[in-house]
Coordinates of C-alpha atoms and ligand atoms in Angstrom, one line a residue:
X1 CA 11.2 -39.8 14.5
X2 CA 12.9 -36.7 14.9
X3 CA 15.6 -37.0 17.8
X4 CA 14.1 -34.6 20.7
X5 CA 10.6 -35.3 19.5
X6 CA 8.0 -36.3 21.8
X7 CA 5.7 -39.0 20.6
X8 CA 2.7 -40.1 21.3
X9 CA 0.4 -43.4 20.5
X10 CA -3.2 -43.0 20.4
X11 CA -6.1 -45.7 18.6
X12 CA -8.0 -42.9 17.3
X13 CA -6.4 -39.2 15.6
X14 CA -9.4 -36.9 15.0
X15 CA -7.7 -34.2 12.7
X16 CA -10.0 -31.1 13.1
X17 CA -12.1 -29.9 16.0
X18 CA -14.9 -28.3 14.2
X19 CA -18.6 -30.5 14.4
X20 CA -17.1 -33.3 12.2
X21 CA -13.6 -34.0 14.6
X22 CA -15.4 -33.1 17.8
X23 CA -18.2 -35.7 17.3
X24 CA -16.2 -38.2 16.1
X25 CA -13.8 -37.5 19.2
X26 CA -16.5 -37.5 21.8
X27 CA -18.7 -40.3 20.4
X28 CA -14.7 -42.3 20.2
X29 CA -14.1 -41.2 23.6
X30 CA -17.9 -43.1 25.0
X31 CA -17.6 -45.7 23.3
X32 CA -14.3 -46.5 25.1
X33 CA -11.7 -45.7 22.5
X34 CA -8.3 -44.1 23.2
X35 CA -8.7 -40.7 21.4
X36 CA -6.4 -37.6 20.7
X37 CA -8.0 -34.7 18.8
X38 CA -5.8 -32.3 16.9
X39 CA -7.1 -28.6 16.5
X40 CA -4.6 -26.0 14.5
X41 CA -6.9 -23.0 15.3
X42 CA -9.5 -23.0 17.5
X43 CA -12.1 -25.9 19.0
X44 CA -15.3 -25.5 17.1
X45 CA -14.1 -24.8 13.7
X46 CA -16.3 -22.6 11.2
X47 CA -18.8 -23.7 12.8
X48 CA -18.7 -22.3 16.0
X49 CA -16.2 -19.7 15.8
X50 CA -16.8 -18.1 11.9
X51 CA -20.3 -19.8 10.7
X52 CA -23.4 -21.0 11.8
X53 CA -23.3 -19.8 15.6
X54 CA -21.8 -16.1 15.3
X55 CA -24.4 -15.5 12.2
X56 CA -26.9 -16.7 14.1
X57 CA -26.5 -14.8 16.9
X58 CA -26.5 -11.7 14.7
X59 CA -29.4 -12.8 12.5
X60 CA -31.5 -12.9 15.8
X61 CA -30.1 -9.7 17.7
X62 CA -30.8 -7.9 13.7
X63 CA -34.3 -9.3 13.8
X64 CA -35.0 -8.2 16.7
X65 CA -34.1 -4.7 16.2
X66 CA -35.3 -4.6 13.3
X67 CA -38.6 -5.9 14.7
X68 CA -39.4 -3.2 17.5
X69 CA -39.0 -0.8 15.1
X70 CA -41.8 -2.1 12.7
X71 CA -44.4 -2.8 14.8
X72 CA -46.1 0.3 13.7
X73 CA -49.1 -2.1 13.5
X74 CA -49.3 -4.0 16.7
X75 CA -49.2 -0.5 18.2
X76 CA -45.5 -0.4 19.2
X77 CA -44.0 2.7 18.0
X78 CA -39.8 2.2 19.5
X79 CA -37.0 3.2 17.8
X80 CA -34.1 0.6 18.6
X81 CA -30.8 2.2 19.4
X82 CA -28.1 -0.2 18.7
X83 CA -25.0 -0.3 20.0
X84 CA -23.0 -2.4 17.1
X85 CA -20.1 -3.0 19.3
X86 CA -22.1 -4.6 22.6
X87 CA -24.0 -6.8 19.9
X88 CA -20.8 -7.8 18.1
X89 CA -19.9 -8.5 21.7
X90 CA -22.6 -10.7 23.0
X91 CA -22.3 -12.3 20.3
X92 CA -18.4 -13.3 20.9
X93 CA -19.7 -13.8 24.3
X94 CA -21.7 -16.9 22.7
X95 CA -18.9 -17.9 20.4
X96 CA -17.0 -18.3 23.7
X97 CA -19.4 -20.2 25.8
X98 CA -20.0 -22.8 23.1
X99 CA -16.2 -23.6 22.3
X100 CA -15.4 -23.8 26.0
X101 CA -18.2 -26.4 26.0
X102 CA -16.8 -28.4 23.4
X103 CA -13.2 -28.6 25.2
X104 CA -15.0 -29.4 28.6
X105 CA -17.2 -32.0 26.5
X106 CA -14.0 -33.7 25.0
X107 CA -12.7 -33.7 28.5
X108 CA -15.4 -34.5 29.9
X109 CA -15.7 -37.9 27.8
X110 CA -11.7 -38.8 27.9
X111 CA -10.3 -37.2 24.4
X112 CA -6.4 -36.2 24.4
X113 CA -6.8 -32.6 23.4
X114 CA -3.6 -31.6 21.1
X115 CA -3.2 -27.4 19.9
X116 CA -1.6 -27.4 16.5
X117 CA -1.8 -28.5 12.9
X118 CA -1.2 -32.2 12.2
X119 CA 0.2 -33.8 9.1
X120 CA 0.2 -37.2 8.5
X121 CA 3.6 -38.6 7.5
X122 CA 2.8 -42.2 6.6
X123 CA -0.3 -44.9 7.4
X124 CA 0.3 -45.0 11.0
X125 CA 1.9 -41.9 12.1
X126 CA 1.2 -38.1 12.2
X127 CA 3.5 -35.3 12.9
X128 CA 1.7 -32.3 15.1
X129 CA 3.4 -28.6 14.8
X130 CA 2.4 -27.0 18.0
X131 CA 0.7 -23.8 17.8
X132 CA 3.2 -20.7 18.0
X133 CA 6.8 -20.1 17.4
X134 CA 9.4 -22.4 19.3
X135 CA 6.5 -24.6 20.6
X136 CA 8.4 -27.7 19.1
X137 CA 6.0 -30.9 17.2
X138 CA 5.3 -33.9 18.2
X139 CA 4.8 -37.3 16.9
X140 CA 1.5 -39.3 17.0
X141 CA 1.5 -42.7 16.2
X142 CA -2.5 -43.9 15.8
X143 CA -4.5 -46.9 14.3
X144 CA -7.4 -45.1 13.0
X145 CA -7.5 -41.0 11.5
X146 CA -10.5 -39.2 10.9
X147 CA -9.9 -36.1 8.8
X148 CA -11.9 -33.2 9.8
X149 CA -10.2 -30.7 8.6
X150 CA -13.6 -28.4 7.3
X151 CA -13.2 -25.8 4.2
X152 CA -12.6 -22.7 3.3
X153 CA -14.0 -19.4 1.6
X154 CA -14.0 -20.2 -2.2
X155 CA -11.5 -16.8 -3.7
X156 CA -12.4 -15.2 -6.5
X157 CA -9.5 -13.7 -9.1
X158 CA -9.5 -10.2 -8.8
X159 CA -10.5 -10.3 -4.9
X160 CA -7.7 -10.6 -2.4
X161 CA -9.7 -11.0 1.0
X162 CA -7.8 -8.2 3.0
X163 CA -9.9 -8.0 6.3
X164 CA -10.3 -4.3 5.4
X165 CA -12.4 -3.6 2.6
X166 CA -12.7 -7.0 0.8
X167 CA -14.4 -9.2 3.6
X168 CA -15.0 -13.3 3.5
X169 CA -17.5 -13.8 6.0
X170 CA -15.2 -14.5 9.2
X171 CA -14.4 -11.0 8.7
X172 CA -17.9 -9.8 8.4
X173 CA -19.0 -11.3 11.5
X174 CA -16.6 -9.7 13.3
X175 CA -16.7 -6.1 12.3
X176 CA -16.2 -3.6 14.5
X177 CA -18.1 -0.9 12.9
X178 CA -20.9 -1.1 11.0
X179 CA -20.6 -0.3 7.2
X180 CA -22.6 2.5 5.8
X181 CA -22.3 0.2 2.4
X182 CA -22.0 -3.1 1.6
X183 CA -21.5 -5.2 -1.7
X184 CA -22.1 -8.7 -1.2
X185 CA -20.5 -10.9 -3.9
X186 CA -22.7 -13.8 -4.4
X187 CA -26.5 -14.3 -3.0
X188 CA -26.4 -18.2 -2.1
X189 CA -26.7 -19.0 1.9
X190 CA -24.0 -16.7 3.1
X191 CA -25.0 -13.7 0.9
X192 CA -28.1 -13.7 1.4
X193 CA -28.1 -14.6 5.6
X194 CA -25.6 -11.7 6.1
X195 CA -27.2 -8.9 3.7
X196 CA -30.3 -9.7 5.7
X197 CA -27.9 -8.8 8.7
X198 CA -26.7 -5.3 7.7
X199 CA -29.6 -4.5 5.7
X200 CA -31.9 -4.6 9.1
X201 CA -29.2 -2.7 11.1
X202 CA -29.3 0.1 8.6
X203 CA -26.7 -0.6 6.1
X204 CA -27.1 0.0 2.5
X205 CA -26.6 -3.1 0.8
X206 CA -26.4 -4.4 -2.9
X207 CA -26.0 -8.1 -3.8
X208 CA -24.0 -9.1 -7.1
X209 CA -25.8 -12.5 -8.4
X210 CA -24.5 -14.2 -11.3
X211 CA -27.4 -16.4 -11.6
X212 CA -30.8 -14.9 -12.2
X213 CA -32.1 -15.7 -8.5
X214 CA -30.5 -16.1 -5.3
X215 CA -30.3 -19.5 -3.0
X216 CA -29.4 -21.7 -6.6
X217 CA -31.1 -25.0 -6.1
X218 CA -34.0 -24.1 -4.2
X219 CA -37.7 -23.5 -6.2
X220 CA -39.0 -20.4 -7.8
X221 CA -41.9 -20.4 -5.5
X222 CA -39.0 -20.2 -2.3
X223 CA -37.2 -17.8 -3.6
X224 CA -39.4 -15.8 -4.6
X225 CA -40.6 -15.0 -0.8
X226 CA -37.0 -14.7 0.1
X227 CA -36.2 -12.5 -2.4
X228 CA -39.4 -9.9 -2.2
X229 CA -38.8 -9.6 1.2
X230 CA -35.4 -8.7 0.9
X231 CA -36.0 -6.2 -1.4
X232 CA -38.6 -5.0 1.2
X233 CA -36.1 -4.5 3.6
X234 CA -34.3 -1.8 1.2
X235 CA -31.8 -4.8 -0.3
X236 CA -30.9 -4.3 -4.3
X237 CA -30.2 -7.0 -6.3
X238 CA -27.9 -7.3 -9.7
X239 CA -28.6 -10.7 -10.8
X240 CA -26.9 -12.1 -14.1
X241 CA -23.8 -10.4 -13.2
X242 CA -20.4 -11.8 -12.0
X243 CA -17.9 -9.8 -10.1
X244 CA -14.9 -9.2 -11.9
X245 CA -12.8 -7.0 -9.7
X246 CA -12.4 -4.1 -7.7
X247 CA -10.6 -0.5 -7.6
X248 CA -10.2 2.0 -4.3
X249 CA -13.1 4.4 -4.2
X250 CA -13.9 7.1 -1.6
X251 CA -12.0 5.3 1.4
X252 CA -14.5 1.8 0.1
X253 CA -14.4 -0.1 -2.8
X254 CA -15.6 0.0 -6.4
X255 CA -16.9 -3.4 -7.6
X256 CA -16.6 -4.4 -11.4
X257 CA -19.0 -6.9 -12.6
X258 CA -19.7 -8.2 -15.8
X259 CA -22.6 -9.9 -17.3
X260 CA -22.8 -12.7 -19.6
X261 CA -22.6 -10.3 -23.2
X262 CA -19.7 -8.9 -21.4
X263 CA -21.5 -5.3 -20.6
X264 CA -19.7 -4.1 -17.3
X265 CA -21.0 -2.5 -14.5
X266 CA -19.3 -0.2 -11.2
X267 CA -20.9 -0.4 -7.4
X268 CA -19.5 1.6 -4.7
X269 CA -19.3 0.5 -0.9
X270 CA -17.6 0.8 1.8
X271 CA -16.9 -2.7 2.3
X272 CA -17.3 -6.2 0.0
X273 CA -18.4 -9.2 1.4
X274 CA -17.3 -12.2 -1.1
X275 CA -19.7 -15.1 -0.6
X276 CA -19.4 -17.5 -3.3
X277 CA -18.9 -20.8 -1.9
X278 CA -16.4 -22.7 0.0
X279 CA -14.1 -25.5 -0.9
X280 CA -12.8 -28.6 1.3
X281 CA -9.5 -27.9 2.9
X282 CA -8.3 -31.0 1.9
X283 CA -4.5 -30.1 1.6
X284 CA -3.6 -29.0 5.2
X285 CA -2.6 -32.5 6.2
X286 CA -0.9 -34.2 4.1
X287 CA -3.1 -36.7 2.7
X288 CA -0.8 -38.2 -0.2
X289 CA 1.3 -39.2 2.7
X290 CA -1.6 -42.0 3.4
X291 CA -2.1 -42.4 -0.3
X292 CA -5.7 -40.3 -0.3
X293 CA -5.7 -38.2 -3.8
X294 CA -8.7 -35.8 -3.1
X295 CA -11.7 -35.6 -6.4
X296 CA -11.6 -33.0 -8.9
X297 CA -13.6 -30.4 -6.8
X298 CA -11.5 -31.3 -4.0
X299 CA -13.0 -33.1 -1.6
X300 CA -12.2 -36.4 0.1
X301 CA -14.3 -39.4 -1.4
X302 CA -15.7 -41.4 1.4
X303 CA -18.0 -44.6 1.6
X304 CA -21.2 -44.7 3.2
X305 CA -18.9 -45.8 6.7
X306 CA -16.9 -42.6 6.1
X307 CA -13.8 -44.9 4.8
X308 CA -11.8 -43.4 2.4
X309 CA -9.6 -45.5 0.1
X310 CA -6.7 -45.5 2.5
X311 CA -7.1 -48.2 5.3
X312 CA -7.9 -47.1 8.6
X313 CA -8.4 -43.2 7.7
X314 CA -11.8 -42.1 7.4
X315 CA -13.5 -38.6 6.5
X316 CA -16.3 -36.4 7.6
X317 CA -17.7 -33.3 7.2
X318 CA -17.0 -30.4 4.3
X319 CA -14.0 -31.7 3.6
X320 CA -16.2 -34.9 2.5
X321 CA -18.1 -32.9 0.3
X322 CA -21.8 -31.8 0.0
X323 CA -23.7 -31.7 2.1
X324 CA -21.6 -29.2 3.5
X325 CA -23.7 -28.7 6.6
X326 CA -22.6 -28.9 10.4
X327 CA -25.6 -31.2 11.2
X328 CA -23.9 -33.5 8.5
X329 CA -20.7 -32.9 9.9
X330 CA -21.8 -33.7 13.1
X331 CA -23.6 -37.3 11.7
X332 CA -20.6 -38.0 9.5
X333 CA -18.4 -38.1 12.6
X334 CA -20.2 -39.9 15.0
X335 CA -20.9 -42.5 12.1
X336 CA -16.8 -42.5 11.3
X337 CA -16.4 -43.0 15.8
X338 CA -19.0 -46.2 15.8
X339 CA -17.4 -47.6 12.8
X340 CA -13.8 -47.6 14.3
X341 CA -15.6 -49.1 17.3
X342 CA -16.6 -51.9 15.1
X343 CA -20.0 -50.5 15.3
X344 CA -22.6 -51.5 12.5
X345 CA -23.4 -47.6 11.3
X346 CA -23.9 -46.6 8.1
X347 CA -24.7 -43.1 6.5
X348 CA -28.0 -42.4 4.9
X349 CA -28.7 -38.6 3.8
X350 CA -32.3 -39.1 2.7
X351 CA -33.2 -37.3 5.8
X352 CA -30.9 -34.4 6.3
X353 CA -32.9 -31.2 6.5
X354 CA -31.2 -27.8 5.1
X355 CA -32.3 -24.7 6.7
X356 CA -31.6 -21.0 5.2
X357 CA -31.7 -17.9 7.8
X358 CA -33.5 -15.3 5.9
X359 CA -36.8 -13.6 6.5
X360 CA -38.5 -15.6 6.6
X361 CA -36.4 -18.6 7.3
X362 CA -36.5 -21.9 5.0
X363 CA -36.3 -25.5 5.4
X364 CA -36.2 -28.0 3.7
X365 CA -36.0 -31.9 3.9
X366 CA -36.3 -35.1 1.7
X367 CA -37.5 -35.0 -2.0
X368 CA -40.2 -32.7 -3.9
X369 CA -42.5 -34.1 -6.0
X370 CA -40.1 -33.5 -9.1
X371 CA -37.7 -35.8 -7.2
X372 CA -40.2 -37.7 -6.0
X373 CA -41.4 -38.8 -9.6
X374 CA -38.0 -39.7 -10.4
X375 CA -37.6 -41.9 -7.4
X376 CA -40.4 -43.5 -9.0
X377 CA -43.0 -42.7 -6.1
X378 CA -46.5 -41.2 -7.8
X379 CA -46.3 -38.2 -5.4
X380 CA -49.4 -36.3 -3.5
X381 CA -48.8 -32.9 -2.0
X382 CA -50.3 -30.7 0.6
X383 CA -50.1 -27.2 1.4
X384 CA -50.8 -24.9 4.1
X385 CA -50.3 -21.7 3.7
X386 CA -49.0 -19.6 7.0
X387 CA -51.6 -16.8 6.4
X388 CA -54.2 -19.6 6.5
X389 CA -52.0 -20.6 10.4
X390 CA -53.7 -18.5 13.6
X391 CA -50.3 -18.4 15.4
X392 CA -48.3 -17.2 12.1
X393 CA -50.8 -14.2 12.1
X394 CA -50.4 -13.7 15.7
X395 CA -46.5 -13.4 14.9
X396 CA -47.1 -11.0 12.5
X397 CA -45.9 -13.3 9.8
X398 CA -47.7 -14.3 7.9
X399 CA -45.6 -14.9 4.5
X400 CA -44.9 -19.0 3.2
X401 CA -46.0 -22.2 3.5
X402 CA -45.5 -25.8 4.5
X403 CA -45.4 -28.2 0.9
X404 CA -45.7 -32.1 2.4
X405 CA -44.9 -34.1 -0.6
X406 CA -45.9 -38.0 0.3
X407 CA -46.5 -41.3 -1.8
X408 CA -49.9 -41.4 -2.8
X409 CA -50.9 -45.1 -2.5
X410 CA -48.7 -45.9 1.1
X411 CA -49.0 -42.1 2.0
X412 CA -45.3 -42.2 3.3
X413 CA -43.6 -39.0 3.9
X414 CA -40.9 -38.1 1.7
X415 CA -40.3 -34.6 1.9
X416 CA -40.8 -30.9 2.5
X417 CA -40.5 -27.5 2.0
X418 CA -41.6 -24.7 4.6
X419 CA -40.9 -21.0 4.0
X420 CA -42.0 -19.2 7.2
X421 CA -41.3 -18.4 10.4
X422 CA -39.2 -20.9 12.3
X423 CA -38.9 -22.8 9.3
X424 CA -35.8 -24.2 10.4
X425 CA -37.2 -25.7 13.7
X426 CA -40.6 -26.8 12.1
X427 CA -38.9 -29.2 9.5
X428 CA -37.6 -31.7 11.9
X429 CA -40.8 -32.8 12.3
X430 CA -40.9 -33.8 8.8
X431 CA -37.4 -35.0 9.4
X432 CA -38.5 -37.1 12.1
X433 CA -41.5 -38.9 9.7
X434 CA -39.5 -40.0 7.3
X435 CA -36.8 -41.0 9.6
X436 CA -39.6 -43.3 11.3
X437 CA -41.4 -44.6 7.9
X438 CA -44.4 -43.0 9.3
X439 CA -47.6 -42.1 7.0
X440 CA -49.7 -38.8 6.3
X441 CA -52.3 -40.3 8.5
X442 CA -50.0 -40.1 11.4
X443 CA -48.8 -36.5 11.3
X444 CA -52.2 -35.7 10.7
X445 CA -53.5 -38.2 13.8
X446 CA -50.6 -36.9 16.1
X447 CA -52.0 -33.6 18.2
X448 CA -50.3 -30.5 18.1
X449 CA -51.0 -27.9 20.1
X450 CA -53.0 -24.7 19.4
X451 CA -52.1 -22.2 18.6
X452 CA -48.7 -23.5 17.2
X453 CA -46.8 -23.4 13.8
X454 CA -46.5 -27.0 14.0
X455 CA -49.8 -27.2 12.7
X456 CA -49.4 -25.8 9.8
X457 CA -47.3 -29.2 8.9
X458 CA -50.5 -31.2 10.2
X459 CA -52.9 -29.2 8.5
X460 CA -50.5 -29.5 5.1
X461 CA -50.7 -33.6 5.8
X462 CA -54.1 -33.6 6.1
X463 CA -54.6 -31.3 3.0
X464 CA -52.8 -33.9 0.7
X465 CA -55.2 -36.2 2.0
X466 CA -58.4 -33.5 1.7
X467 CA -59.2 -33.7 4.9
X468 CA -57.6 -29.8 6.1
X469 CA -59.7 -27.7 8.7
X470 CA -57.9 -24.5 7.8
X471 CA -57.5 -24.3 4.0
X472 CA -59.4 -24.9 1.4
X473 CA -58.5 -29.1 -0.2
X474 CA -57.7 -29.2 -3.6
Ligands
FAD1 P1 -14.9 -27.0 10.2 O1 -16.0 -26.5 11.1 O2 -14.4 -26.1 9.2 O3 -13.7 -27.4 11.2 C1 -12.5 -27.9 10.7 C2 -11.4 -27.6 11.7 O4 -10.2 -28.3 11.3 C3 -11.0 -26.2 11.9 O5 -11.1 -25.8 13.2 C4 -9.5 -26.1 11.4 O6 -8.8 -25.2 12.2 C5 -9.1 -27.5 11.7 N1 -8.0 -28.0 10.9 C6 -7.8 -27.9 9.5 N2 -6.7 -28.5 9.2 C7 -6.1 -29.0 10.3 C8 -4.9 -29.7 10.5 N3 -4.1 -30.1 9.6 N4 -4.6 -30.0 11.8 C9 -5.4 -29.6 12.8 N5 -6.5 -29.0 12.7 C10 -6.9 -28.6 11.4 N6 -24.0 -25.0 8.6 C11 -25.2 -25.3 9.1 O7 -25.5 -26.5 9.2 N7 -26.0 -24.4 9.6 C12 -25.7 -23.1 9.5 O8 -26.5 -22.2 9.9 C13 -24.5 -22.7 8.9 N8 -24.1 -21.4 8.9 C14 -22.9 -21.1 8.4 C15 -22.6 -19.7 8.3 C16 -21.3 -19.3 7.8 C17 -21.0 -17.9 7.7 C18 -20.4 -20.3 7.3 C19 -19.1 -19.9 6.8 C20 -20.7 -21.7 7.4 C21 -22.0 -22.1 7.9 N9 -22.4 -23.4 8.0 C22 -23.6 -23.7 8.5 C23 -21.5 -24.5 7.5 C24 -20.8 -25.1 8.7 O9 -20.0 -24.1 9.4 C25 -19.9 -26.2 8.2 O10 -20.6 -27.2 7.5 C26 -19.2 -27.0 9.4 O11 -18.5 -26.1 10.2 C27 -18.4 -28.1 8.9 O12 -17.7 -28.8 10.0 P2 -16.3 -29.5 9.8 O13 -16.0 -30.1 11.1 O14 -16.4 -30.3 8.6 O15 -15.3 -28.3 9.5
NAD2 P1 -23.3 -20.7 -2.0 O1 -22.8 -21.8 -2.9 O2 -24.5 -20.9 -1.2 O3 -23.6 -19.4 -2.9 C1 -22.6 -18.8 -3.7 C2 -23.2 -17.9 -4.7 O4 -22.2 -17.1 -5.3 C3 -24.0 -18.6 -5.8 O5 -25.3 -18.2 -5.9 C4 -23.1 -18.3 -7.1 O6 -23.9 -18.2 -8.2 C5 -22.6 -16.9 -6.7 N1 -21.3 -16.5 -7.4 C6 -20.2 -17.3 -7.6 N2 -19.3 -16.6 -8.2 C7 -19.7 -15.3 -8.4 C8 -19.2 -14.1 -8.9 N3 -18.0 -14.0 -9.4 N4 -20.0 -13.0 -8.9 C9 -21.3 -13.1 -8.4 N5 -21.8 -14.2 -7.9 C10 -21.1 -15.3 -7.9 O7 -22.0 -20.3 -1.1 P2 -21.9 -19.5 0.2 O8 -23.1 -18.6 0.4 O9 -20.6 -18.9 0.2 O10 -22.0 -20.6 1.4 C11 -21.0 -21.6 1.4 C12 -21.5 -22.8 2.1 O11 -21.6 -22.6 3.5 C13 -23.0 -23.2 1.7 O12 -23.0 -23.9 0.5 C14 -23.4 -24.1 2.8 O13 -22.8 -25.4 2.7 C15 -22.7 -23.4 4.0 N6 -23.6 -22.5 4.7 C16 -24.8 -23.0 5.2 C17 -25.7 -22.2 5.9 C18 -26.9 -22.8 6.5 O14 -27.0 -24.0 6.6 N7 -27.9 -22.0 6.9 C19 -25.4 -20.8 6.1 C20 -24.2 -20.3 5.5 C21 -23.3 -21.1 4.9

């Protein structure tokens, strides 16, 4: 120890306060553990502050907007005048609200709450640099570390992120002004939840794919609603081409790009969002110091209790690797607090639902019948479309479906896919069957009520079973 220092003993170090750390701290903290969570930044991480919640917020406040202005056939002729800087500010105002809540939260269930960055310096001790010039370290001596420490945008050569022009997507939720002209670099979650963004507030936006589709990894038949409607909503799309680079240009940027026989292309725009992935941050703490050598793609690798291969240190979240979802996060680190408590839980991802944020949203959960088959399962699958659905058409949206794949001879639930509106809320249902080892017959037997979109996901049960009211059985 450092002479001067302070230091500190706690059974439980939480490095990170995004979903990961601040589950695993709050779940340590009920079940009666001594615990000291260490953020560098700001409670919340990516989550909270740069990701999910702030896109959210502007995905809805977008939609709306967007919305009143094409009612033209409900009747509703409004022109929505937005005032970008009050949105961008309601929308802190939710950022804010939220991270308070997960300070009071850690409080509120006994965590030690330590500002600044932590490193580990051997198995049993962590040094942590307060925040801010002068503001001294301390030195925490613990029996158990989860690592939380999240990920970052992936770079790409050619593409310094500078905040001004070049944007990562902390930087595009946070504008101040909205861009006449936008070139989004990659058209996966990010890309193509933000373009949907600015293209509904009126900006001109072009995404640079180099796949052939966006959303890599979900079906044609998906993406393909995604996709159209985007283009609907005045979005261009340069698939099969890579960014390369990028020059000045008329106070904006001119983006090179290069496809696969190496013919190049130019796009102009005032600003660049790069979108093509993130990595773990799995070197802000010092891991070799506990003998943890993160994979080749960088991640930490983790059992299904979290461990890692150093005793007592455990991981969770996207430093852990895919999924790199908060709602894993969140999983991973109250698994990683019961199992320090000597709790028997155990990690089981066949049930974690994805959910993209486009229009229309998507979720997903479990296998498809591809996957199905390979399990081994002789899979049956029912469909309902939403046009076929009395409360998607009273939405006005009436675009996607709900796919139910199943095992034809139990009729267990294994998986689905919805494209549609609320897609994201209507899969935990889905979720919630195979969670419970529960049939066709009892989504089908359970009532929902009318008009709903949850009974589009009935309906699609009983249609793998031929017994659908509101589309025709195969
Ligand atoms: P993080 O949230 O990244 O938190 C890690 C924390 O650790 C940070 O606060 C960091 O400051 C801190 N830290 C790092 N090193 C140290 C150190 N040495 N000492 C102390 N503190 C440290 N996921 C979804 O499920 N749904 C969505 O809709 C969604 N939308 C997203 C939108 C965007 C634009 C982005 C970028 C991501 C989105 N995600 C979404 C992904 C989600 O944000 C992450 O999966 C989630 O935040 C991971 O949580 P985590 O706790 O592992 O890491
Ligand atoms: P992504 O992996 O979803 O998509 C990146 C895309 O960039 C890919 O399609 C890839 O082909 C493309 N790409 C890579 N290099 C390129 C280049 N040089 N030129 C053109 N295209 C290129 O990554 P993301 O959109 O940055 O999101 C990162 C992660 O954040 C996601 O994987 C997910 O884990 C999380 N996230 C989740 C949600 C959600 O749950 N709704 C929303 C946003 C982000």
């Amino acid at each position: 120890m450092v002479v001067g220092d302070i230091s500190t003993g706690t059974e439980l170090l939480v490095i990170g306060g995004g979903p990961g750390g601040y589950a695993a701290a709050i779940r340590g903290g009920q079940l009666g553990l001594d615990v000291t969570l260490v953020e560098a930044d700001a409670y919340g991480g990516t989550c909270l502050n740069e990701g999910c919640i702030p896109s959210k917020a502007l995905i809805h406040a977008s939609g709306l907007a967007h919305a009143v202005e094409h009612a033209e056939s409900m009747g509703i002729h409004a022109r929505a005048d937005v005032d970008f800087q009050e949105l961008v500010g309601w929308k802190d105002g939710v950022v804010d609200r939220l991270t308070g809540g997960v300070e009071t939260l850690c409080e509120a269930n006994g965590v030690n709450l330590i500002e600044g960055r932590a490193e580990f310096v051997d198995g049993g001790t962590a040094r942590v640099a307060h925040g801010g010039e002068g503001q001294g370290s301390e030195s925490v001596e613990f029996e158990h570390a989860v690592v939380a420490t999240g990920s970052r945008p992936i770079e790409i050569p050619g593409f310094d992120v500078d905040d001004e022009r070049i944007l990562d997507s902390g930087d595009a939720l946070s504008l101040e002004t909205l861009p006449e002209s936008l070139c989004v670099v990659g058209g996966g979650y990010i890309g193509m939840e933000l373009s949907t963004v600015f293209a509904k507030l009126g900006t001109d936006v072009t995404v640079v794919e180099a796949l052939e589709d966006v959303l890599p990894g979900y079906d044609d038949d998906v993406t393909d609603i995604v996709r159209d409607r985007a283009e609907e909503l005045g979005i261009e799309f340069r698939f099969g081409e890579a960014a390369r680079g990028w020059t000045e240009a008329d106070g904006g940027a001119r983006v090179e790009t290069e496809t696969e026989d190496g013919e190049t292309n130019t796009y102009t725009a005032e600003r660049v969002l790069v979108a093509v992935g993130r990595e773990p941050a799995a070197d802000t703490c010092d891991l070799e110091a506990v003998g943890v050598e993160p994979s080749e793609d960088g991640h930490i690798e983790t059992d299904d209790a979290t461990r890692t291969a150093a005793e007592g240190v455990h991981a969770v979240g996207d430093v852990a690797g895919e999924p790199m979802l908060a709602h894993a996060a969140y999983r991973e680190g109250r698994v990683a607090a019961e199992v320090v408590a000597g709790e028997p839980a155990r990690l089981d991802h066949q049930a974690t639902p994805a959910a993209v944020f486009t229009d229309p949203e998507i979720g997903t959960v479990g296998l498809d019948a591809e996957g199905a088959e390979a399990e081994g399962f002789d899979p049956v699958v029912g469909e309902m479309p939403m046009r076929s659905s009395g409360r998607a058409l009273t939405l006005g949206a009436e675009t996607g479906f709900v796919r139910i794949v199943a095992d034809r001879e139990t009729g267990f639930v294994l998986g689905a896919r919805i494209v549609g509106p609320e897609a994201s809320e209507l899969i935990a249902e889905v979720g919630l069957a195979i969670e419970m080892g529960a049939r066709l017959g009892d989504v089908v037997g359970t009532i929902h009520v009318h008009p709903t979109l949850s009974e589009a996901v009935a309906e699609a049960a009983a249609n793998a079973r031929g017994t659908a009211l509101h589309t025709t059985n195969r």
